[in-house]
Tab-separated table of C-alpha atoms (C1' of nucleotides) in Angstrom:
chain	number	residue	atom	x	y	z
A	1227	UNK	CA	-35.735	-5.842	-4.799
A	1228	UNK	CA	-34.542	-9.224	-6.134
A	1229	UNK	CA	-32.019	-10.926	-4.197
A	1230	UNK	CA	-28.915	-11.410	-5.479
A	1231	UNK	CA	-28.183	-14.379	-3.553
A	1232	UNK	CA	-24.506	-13.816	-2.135
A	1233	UNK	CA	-22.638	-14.941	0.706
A	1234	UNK	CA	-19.168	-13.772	2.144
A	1235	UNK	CA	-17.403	-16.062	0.278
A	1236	UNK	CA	-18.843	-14.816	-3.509
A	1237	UNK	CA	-18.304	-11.618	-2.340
A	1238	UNK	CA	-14.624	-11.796	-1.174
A	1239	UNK	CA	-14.112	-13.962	-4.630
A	1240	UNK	CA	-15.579	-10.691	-6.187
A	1241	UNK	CA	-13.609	-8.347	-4.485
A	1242	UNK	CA	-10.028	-10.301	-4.936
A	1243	UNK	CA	-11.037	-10.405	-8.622
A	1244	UNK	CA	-11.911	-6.698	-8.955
A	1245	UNK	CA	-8.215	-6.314	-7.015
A	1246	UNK	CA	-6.530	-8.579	-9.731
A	1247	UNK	CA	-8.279	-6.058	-12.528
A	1248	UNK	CA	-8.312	-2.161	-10.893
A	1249	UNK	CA	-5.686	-2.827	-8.460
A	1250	UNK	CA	-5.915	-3.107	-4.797
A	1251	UNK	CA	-5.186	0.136	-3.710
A	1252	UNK	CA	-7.906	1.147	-5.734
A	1253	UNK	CA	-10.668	-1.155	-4.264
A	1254	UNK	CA	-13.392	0.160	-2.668
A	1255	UNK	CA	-16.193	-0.875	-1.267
A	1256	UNK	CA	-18.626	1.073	-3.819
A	1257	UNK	CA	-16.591	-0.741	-6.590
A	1258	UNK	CA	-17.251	-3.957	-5.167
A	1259	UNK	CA	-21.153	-3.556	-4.603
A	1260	UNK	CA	-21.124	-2.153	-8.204
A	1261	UNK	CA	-20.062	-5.232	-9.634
A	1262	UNK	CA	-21.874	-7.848	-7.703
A	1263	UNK	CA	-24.830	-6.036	-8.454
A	1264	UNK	CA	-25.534	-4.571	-4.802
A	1265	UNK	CA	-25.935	-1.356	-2.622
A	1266	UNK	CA	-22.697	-0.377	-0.866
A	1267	UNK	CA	-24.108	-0.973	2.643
A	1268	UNK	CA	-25.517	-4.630	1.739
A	1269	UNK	CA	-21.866	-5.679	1.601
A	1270	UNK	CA	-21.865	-5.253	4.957
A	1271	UNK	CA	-24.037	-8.437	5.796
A	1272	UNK	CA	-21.804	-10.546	4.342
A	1273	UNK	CA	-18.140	-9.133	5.217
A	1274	UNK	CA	-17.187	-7.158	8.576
A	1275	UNK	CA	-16.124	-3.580	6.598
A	1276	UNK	CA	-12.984	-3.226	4.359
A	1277	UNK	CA	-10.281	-4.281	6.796
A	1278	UNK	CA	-12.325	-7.704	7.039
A	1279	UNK	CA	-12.646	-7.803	3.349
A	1280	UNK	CA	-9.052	-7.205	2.859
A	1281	UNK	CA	-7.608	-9.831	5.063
A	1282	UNK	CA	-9.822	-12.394	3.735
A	1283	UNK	CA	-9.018	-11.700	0.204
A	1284	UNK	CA	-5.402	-11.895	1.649
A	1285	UNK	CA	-6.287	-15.483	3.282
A	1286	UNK	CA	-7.756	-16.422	-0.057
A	1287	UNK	CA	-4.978	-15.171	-2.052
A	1288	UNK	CA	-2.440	-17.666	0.044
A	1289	UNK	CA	-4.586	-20.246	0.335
A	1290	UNK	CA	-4.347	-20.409	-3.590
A	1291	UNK	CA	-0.959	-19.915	-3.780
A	1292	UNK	CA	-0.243	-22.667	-1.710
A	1293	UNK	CA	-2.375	-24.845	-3.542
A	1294	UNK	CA	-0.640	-24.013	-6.965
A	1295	UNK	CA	2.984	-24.260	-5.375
A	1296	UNK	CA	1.794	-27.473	-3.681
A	1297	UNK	CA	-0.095	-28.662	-6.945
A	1298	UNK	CA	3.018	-27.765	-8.898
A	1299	UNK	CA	5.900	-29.851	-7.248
A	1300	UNK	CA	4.068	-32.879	-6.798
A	1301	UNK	CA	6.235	-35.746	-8.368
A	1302	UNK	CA	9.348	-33.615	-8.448
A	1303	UNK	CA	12.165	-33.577	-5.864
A	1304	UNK	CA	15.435	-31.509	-5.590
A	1305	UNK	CA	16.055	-28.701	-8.646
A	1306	UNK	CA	12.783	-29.684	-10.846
A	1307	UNK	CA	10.603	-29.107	-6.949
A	1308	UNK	CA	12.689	-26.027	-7.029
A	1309	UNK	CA	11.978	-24.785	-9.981
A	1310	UNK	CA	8.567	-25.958	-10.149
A	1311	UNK	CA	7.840	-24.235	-6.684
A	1312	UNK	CA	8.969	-20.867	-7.798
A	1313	UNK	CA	7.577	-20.955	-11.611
A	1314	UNK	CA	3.925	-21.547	-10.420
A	1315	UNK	CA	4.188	-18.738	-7.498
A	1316	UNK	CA	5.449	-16.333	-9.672
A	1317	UNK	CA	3.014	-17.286	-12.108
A	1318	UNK	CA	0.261	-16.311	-9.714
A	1319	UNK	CA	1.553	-13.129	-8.400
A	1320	UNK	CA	1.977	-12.085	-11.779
A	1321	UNK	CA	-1.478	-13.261	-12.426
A	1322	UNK	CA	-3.378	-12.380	-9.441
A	1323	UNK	CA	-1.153	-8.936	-8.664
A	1324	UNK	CA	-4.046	-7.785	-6.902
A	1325	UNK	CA	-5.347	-10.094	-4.755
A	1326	UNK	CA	-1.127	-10.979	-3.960
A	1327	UNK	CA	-0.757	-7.241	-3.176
A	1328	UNK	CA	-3.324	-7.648	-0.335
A	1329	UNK	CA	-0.793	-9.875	1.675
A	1330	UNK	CA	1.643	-7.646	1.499
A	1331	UNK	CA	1.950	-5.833	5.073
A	1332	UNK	CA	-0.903	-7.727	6.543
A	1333	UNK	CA	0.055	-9.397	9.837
A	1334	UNK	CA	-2.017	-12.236	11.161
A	1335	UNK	CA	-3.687	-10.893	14.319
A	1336	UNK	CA	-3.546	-14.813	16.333
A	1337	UNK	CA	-2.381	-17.822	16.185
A	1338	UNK	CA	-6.103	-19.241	14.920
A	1339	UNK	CA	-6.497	-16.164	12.405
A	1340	UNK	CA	-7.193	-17.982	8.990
A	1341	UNK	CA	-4.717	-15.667	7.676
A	1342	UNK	CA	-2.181	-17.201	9.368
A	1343	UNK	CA	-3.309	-20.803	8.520
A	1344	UNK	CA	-2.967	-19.491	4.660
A	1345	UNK	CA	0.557	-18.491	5.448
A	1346	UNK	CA	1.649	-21.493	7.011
A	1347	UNK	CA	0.282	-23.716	4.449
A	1348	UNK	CA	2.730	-22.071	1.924
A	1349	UNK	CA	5.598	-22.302	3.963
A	1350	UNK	CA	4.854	-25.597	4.158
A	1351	UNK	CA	5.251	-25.963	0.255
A	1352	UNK	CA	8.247	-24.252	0.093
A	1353	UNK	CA	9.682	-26.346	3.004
A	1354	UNK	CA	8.413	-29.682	1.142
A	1355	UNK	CA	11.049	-28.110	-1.543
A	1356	UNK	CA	13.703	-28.083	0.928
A	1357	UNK	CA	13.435	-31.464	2.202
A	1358	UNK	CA	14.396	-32.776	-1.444
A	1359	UNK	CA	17.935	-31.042	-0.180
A	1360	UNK	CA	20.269	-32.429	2.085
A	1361	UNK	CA	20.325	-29.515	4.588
A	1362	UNK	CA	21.234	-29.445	8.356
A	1363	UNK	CA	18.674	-28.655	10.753
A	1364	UNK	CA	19.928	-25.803	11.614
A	1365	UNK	CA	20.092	-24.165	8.220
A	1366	UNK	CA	16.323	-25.285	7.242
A	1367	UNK	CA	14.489	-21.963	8.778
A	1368	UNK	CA	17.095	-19.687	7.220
A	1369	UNK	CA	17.123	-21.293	3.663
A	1370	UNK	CA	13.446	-21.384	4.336
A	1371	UNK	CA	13.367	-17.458	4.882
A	1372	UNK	CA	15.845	-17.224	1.836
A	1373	UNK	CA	13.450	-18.557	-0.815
A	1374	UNK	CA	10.842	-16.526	1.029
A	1375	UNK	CA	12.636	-13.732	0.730
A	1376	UNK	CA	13.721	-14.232	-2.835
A	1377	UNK	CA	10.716	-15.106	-4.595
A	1378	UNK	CA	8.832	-12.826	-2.584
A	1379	UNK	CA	11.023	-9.706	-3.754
A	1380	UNK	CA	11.264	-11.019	-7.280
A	1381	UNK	CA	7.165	-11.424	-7.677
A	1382	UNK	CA	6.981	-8.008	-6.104
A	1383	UNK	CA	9.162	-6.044	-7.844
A	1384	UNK	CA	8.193	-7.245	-11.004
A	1385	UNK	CA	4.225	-6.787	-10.412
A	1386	UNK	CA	5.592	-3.305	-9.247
A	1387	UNK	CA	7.452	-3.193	-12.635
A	1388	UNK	CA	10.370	-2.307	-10.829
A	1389	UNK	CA	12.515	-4.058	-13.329
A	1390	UNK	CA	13.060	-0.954	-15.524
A	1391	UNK	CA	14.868	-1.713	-18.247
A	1392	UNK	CA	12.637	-4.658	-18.736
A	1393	UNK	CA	14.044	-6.975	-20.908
A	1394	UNK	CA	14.796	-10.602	-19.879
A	1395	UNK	CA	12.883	-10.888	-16.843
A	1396	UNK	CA	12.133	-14.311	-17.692
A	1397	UNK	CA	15.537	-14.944	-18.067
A	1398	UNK	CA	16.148	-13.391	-15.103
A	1399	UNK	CA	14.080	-15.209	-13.146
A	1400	UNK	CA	15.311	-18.853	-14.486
A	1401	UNK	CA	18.995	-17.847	-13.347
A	1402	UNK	CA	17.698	-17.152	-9.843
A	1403	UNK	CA	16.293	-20.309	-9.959
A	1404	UNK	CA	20.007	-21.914	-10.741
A	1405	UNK	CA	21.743	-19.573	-8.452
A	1406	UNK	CA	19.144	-20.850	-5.690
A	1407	UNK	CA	19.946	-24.673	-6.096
A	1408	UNK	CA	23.228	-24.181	-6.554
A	1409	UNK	CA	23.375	-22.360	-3.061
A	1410	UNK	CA	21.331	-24.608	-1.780
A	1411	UNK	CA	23.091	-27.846	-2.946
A	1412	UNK	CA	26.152	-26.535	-1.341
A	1413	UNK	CA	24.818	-26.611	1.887
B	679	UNK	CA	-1.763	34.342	10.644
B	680	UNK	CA	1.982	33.943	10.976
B	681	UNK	CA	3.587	31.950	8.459
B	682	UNK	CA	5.375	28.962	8.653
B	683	UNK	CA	8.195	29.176	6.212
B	684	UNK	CA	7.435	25.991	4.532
B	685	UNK	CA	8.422	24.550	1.388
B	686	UNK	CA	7.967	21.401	-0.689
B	687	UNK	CA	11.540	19.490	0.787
B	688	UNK	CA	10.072	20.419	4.070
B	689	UNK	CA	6.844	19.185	3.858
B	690	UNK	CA	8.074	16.244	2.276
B	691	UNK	CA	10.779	15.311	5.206
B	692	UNK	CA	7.982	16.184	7.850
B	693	UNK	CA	5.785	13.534	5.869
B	694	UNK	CA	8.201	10.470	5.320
B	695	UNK	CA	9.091	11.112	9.511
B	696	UNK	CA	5.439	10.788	10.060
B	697	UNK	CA	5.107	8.014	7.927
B	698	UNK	CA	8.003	6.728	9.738
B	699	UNK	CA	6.435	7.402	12.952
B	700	UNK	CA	2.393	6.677	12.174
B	701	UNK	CA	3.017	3.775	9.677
B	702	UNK	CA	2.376	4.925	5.794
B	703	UNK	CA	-1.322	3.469	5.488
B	704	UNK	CA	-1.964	6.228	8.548
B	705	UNK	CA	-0.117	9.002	6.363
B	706	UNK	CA	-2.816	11.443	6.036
B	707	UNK	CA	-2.908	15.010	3.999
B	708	UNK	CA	-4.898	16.401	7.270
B	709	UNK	CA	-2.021	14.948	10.155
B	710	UNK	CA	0.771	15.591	8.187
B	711	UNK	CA	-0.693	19.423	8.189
B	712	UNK	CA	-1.341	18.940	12.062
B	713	UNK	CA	2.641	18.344	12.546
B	714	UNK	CA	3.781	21.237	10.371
B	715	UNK	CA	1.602	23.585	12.191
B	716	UNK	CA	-0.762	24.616	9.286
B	717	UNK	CA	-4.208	24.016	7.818
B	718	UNK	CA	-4.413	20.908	5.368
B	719	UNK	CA	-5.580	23.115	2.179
B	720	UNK	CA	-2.223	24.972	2.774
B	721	UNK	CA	-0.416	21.855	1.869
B	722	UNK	CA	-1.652	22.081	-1.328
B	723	UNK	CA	0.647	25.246	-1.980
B	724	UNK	CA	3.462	22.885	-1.819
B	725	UNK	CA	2.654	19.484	-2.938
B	726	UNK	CA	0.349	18.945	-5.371
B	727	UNK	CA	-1.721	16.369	-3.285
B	728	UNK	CA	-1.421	13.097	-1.665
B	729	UNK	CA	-0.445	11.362	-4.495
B	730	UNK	CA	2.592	13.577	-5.608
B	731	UNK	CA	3.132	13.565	-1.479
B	732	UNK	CA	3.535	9.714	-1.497
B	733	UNK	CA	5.839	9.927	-5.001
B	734	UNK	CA	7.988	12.204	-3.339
B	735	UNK	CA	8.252	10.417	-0.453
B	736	UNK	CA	9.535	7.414	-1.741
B	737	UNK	CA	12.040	9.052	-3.962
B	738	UNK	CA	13.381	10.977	-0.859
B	739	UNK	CA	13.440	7.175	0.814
B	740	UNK	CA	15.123	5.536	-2.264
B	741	UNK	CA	17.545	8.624	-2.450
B	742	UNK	CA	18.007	8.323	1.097
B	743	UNK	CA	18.838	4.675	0.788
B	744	UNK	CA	21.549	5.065	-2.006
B	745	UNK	CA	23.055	7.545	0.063
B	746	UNK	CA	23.053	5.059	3.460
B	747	UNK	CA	24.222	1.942	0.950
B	748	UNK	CA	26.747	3.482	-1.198
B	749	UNK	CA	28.407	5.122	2.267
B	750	UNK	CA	28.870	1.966	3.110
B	751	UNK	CA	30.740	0.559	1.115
B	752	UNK	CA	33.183	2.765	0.819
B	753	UNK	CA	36.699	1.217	1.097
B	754	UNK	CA	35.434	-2.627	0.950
B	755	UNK	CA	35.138	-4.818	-1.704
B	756	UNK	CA	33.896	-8.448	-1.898
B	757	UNK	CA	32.432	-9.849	0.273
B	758	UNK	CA	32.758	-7.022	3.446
B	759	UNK	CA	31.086	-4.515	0.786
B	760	UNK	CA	28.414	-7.114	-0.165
B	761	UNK	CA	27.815	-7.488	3.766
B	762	UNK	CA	28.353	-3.567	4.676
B	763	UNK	CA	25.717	-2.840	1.576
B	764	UNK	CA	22.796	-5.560	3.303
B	765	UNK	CA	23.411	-4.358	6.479
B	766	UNK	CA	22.925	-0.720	5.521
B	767	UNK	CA	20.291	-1.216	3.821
B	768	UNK	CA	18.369	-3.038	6.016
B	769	UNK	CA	19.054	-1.054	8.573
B	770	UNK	CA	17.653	1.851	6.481
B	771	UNK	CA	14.332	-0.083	6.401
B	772	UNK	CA	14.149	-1.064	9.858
B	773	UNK	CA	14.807	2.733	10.711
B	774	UNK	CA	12.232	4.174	8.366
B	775	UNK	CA	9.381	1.443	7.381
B	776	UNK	CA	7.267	4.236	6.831
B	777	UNK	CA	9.179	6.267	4.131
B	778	UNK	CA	10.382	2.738	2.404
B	779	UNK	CA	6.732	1.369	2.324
B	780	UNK	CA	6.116	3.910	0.165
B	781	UNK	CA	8.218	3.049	-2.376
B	782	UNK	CA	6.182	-0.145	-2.649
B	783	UNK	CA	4.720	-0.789	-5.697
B	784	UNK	CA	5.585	2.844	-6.950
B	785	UNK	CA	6.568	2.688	-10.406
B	786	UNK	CA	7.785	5.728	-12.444
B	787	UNK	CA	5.757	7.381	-14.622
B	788	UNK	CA	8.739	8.014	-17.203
B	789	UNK	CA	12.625	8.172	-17.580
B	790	UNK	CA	13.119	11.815	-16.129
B	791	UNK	CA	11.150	10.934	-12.801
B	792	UNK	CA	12.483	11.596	-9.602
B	793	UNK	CA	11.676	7.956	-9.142
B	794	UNK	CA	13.640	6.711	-11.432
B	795	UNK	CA	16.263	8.241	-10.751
B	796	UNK	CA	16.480	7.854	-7.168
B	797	UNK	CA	15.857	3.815	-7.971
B	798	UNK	CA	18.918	4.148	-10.607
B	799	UNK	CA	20.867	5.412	-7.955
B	800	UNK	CA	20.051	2.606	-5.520
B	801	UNK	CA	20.941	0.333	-8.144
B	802	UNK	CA	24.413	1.412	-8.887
B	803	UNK	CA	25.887	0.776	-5.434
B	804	UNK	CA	24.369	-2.078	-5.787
B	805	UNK	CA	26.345	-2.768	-9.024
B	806	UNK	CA	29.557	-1.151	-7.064
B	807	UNK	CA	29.091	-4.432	-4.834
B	808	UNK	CA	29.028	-6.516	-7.827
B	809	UNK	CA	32.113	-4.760	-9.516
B	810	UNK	CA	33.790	-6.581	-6.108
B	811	UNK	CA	33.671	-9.937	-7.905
B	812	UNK	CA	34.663	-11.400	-10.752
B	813	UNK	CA	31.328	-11.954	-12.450
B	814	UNK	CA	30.558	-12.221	-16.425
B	815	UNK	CA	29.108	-9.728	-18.464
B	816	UNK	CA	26.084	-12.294	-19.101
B	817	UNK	CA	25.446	-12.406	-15.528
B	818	UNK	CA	25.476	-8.794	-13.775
B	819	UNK	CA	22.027	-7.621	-14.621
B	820	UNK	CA	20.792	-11.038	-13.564
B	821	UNK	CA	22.717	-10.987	-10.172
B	822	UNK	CA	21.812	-7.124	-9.710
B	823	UNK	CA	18.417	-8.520	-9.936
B	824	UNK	CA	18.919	-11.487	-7.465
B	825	UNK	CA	20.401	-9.122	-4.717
B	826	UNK	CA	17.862	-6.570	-5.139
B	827	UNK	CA	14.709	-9.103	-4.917
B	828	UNK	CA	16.669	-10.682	-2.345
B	829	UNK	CA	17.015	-7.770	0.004
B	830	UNK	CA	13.691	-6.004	-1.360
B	831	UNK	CA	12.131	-9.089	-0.570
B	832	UNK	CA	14.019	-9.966	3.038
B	833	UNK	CA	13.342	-6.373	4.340
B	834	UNK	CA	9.229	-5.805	3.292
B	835	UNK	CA	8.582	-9.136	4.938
B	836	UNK	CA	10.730	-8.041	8.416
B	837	UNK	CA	8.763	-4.516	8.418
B	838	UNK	CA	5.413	-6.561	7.900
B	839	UNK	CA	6.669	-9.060	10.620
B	840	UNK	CA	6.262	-11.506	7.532
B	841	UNK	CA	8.218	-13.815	9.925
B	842	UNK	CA	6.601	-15.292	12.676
B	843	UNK	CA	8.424	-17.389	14.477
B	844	UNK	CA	9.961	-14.562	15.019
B	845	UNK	CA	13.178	-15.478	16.972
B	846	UNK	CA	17.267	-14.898	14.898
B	847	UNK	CA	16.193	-12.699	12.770
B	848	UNK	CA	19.537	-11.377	12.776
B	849	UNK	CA	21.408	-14.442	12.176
B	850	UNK	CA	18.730	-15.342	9.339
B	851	UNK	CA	20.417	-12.425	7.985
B	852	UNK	CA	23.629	-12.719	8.227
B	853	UNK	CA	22.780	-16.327	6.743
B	854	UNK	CA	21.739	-14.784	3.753
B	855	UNK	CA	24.709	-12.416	3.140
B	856	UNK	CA	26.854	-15.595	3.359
B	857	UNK	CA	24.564	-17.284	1.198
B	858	UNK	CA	24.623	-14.544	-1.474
B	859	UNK	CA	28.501	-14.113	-1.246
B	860	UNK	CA	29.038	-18.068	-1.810
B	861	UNK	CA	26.838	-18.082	-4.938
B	862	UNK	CA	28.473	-14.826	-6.150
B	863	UNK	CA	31.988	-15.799	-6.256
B	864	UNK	CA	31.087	-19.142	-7.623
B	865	UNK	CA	30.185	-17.657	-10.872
C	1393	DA	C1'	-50.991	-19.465	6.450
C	1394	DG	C1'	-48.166	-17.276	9.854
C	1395	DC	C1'	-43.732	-16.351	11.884
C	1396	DT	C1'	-38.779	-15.688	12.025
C	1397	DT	C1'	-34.613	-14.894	9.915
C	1398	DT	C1'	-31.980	-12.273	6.905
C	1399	DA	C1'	-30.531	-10.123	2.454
C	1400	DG	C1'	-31.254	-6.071	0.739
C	1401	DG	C1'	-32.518	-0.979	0.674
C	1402	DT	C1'	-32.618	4.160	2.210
C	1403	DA	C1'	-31.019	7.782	5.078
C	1404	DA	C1'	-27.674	9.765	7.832
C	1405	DT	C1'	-22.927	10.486	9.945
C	1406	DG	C1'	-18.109	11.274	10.015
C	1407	DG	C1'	-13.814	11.446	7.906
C	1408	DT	C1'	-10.982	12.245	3.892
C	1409	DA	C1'	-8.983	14.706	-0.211
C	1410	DT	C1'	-9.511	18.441	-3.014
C	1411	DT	C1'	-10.904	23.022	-5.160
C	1412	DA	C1'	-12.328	27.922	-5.105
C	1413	DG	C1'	-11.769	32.174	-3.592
C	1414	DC	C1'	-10.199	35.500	-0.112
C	1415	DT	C1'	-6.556	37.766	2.876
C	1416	DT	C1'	-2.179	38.939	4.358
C	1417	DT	C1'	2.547	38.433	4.522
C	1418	DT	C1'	6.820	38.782	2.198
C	1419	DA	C1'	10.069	39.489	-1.355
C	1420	DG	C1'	11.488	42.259	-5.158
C	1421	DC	C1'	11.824	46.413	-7.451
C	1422	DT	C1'	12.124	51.518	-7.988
D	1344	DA	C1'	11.388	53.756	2.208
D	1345	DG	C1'	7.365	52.732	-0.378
D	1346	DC	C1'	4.837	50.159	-3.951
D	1347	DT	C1'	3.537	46.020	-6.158
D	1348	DA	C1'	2.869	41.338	-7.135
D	1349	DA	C1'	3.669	36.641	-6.042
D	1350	DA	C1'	2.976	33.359	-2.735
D	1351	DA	C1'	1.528	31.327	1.791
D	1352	DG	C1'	-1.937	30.830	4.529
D	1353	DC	C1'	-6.941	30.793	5.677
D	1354	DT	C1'	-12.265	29.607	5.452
D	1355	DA	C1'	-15.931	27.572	2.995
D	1356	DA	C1'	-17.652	24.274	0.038
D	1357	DT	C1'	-17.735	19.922	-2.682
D	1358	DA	C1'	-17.241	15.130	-3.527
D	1359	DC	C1'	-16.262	10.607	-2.259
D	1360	DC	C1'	-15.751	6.824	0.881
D	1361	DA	C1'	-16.682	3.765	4.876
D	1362	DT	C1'	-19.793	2.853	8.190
D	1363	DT	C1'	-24.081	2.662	11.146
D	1364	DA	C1'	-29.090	2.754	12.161
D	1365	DC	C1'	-33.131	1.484	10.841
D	1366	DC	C1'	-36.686	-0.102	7.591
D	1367	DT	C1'	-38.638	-3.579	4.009
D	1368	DA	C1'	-39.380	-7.582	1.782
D	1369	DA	C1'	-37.904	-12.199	0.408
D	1370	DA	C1'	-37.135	-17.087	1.950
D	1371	DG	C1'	-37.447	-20.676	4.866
D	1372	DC	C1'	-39.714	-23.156	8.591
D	1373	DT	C1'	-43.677	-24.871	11.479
DNA sequence: AGCTTTAGGTAATGGTATTAGCTTTTAGCT
DNA sequence: AGCTAAAAGCTAATACCATTACCTAAAGCT
């Protein structure tokens, strides 16, 4: 028996990739040792069971989205942050539908859960975006829950292809951008 | 062996409550049978298995949603119907997480689904909002889009206590209607 | 070299959905 | 009313999945 050599972080890598390609309702645990080349109960040195591996490929999945919004608004301020912010996080939901999906529903279980570090680290890109506005303190959390809210639905109803009559969803997406600043500007 | 008197709309109701009640990841074939009072092959007889169970489901939900929404509004326009429609359909969510989390990520398998038509229905009060201001052709399917990601997207993060700070969640919301009906009426 | 740690394996358990086939109730027809 | 056939329910069996217990061998350390 050759060892494979993993380690819980090349396995949850593996399994938020094999979300991103079967889907992550359809990850399982036999899937996942199949494809790093392991018995099904070896996983379980590495990650605590599927709940574990699911919240960690959640953790992972907003760690990197808040390194691509972050990544993408550097140097901008204003509309360009904006739009910059909300191009590169639909980008990744649309390119990592899986691993995104696993967020979905997932409630950090403390205050110290990595999870929750993950999710605060994207709010904190989204609220750099805001600070390139001139909004009053007390509209900053619910502006803050308003692009939350709106690029959250967006990403997920498109991965969801809940957009029907499909055309223009590119469009589509651009205009919320304007209708978004423009809100916000008016503040 | 007495017999139940089931059929498939009853099965289905007594699922989406459970689902309501247990949370839909805990939706199982062999519970749901539990609560109706019969063995879980004899489901089977009515639905034809946990998949078709879960499609149902969420086009009971999105039916049931239409219904709640397009109530309403009935007898306001601008900017009351735009807050009557939010309110109702959050509320819909908040009452029934389990039934709506099923219509997460369901997409219909064609144009004569259940689904789709349940969605389509959604949609149009929706639109019957929209009809409430004086918007360009160019820009209804985009703001149809904005208001359903924006809801979509405000009411799956509440029911997976996305929010966690978790204080005015209420007023966030109300925020938001104002938001949308100041963007709206400046197009 | 010898020892300890640990990644990996096999075997077994429990829970789940699902199918096959049987039985009995019920509805429909004469 | 009585007969018949469809349908609703059941038990038994299968397959798959997650998980645990326990064993084996590879790797690292002294």
């Amino acid at each position: 028996m050759p060892r494979v050599g993993l380690n819980p972080a090349a396995v949850v890598a593996a399994g938020a990739a094999l979300a991103d390609e079967v889907g992550f309702a359809n990850l399982t645990m036999g899937l996942l040792a199949e494809q790093v080349g392991v018995r099904t109960p070896s996983l379980y040195k590495h990650v605590g069971g599927q709940e574990d591996l699911n919240r960690r490929i959640a953790a992972l999945a907003l760690n990197e989205a808040a390194d691509a919004v972050g990544g993408a608004i550097q140097g901008y301020a204003g509309r360009d942050a904006l739009a910059a912010a909300a191009r590169a996080f639909r980008a990744f939901v649309v390119e990592h539908p899986g691993r995104y999906a696993a967020t979905i529903g997932m409630e950090p279980s403390g205050p110290d859960d990595p999870l929750a570090t993950a999710g605060e680290r994207l709010l904190g890109a989204f609220m750099a975006v805001l600070r390139g506005y001139e909004i009053g303190e007390s509209d900053l959390d619910h502006a803050l829950r308003m692009l939350r809210s709106l690029w959250h639905g967006f990403a997920t109803l498109q991965a969801a292809n809940g957009f029907q009559w499909s055309a223009d969803i590119d469009e589509s997406f651009e205009w919320l951008i304007a209708f978004a600043d423009r809100g916000l500007r008016a503040l």
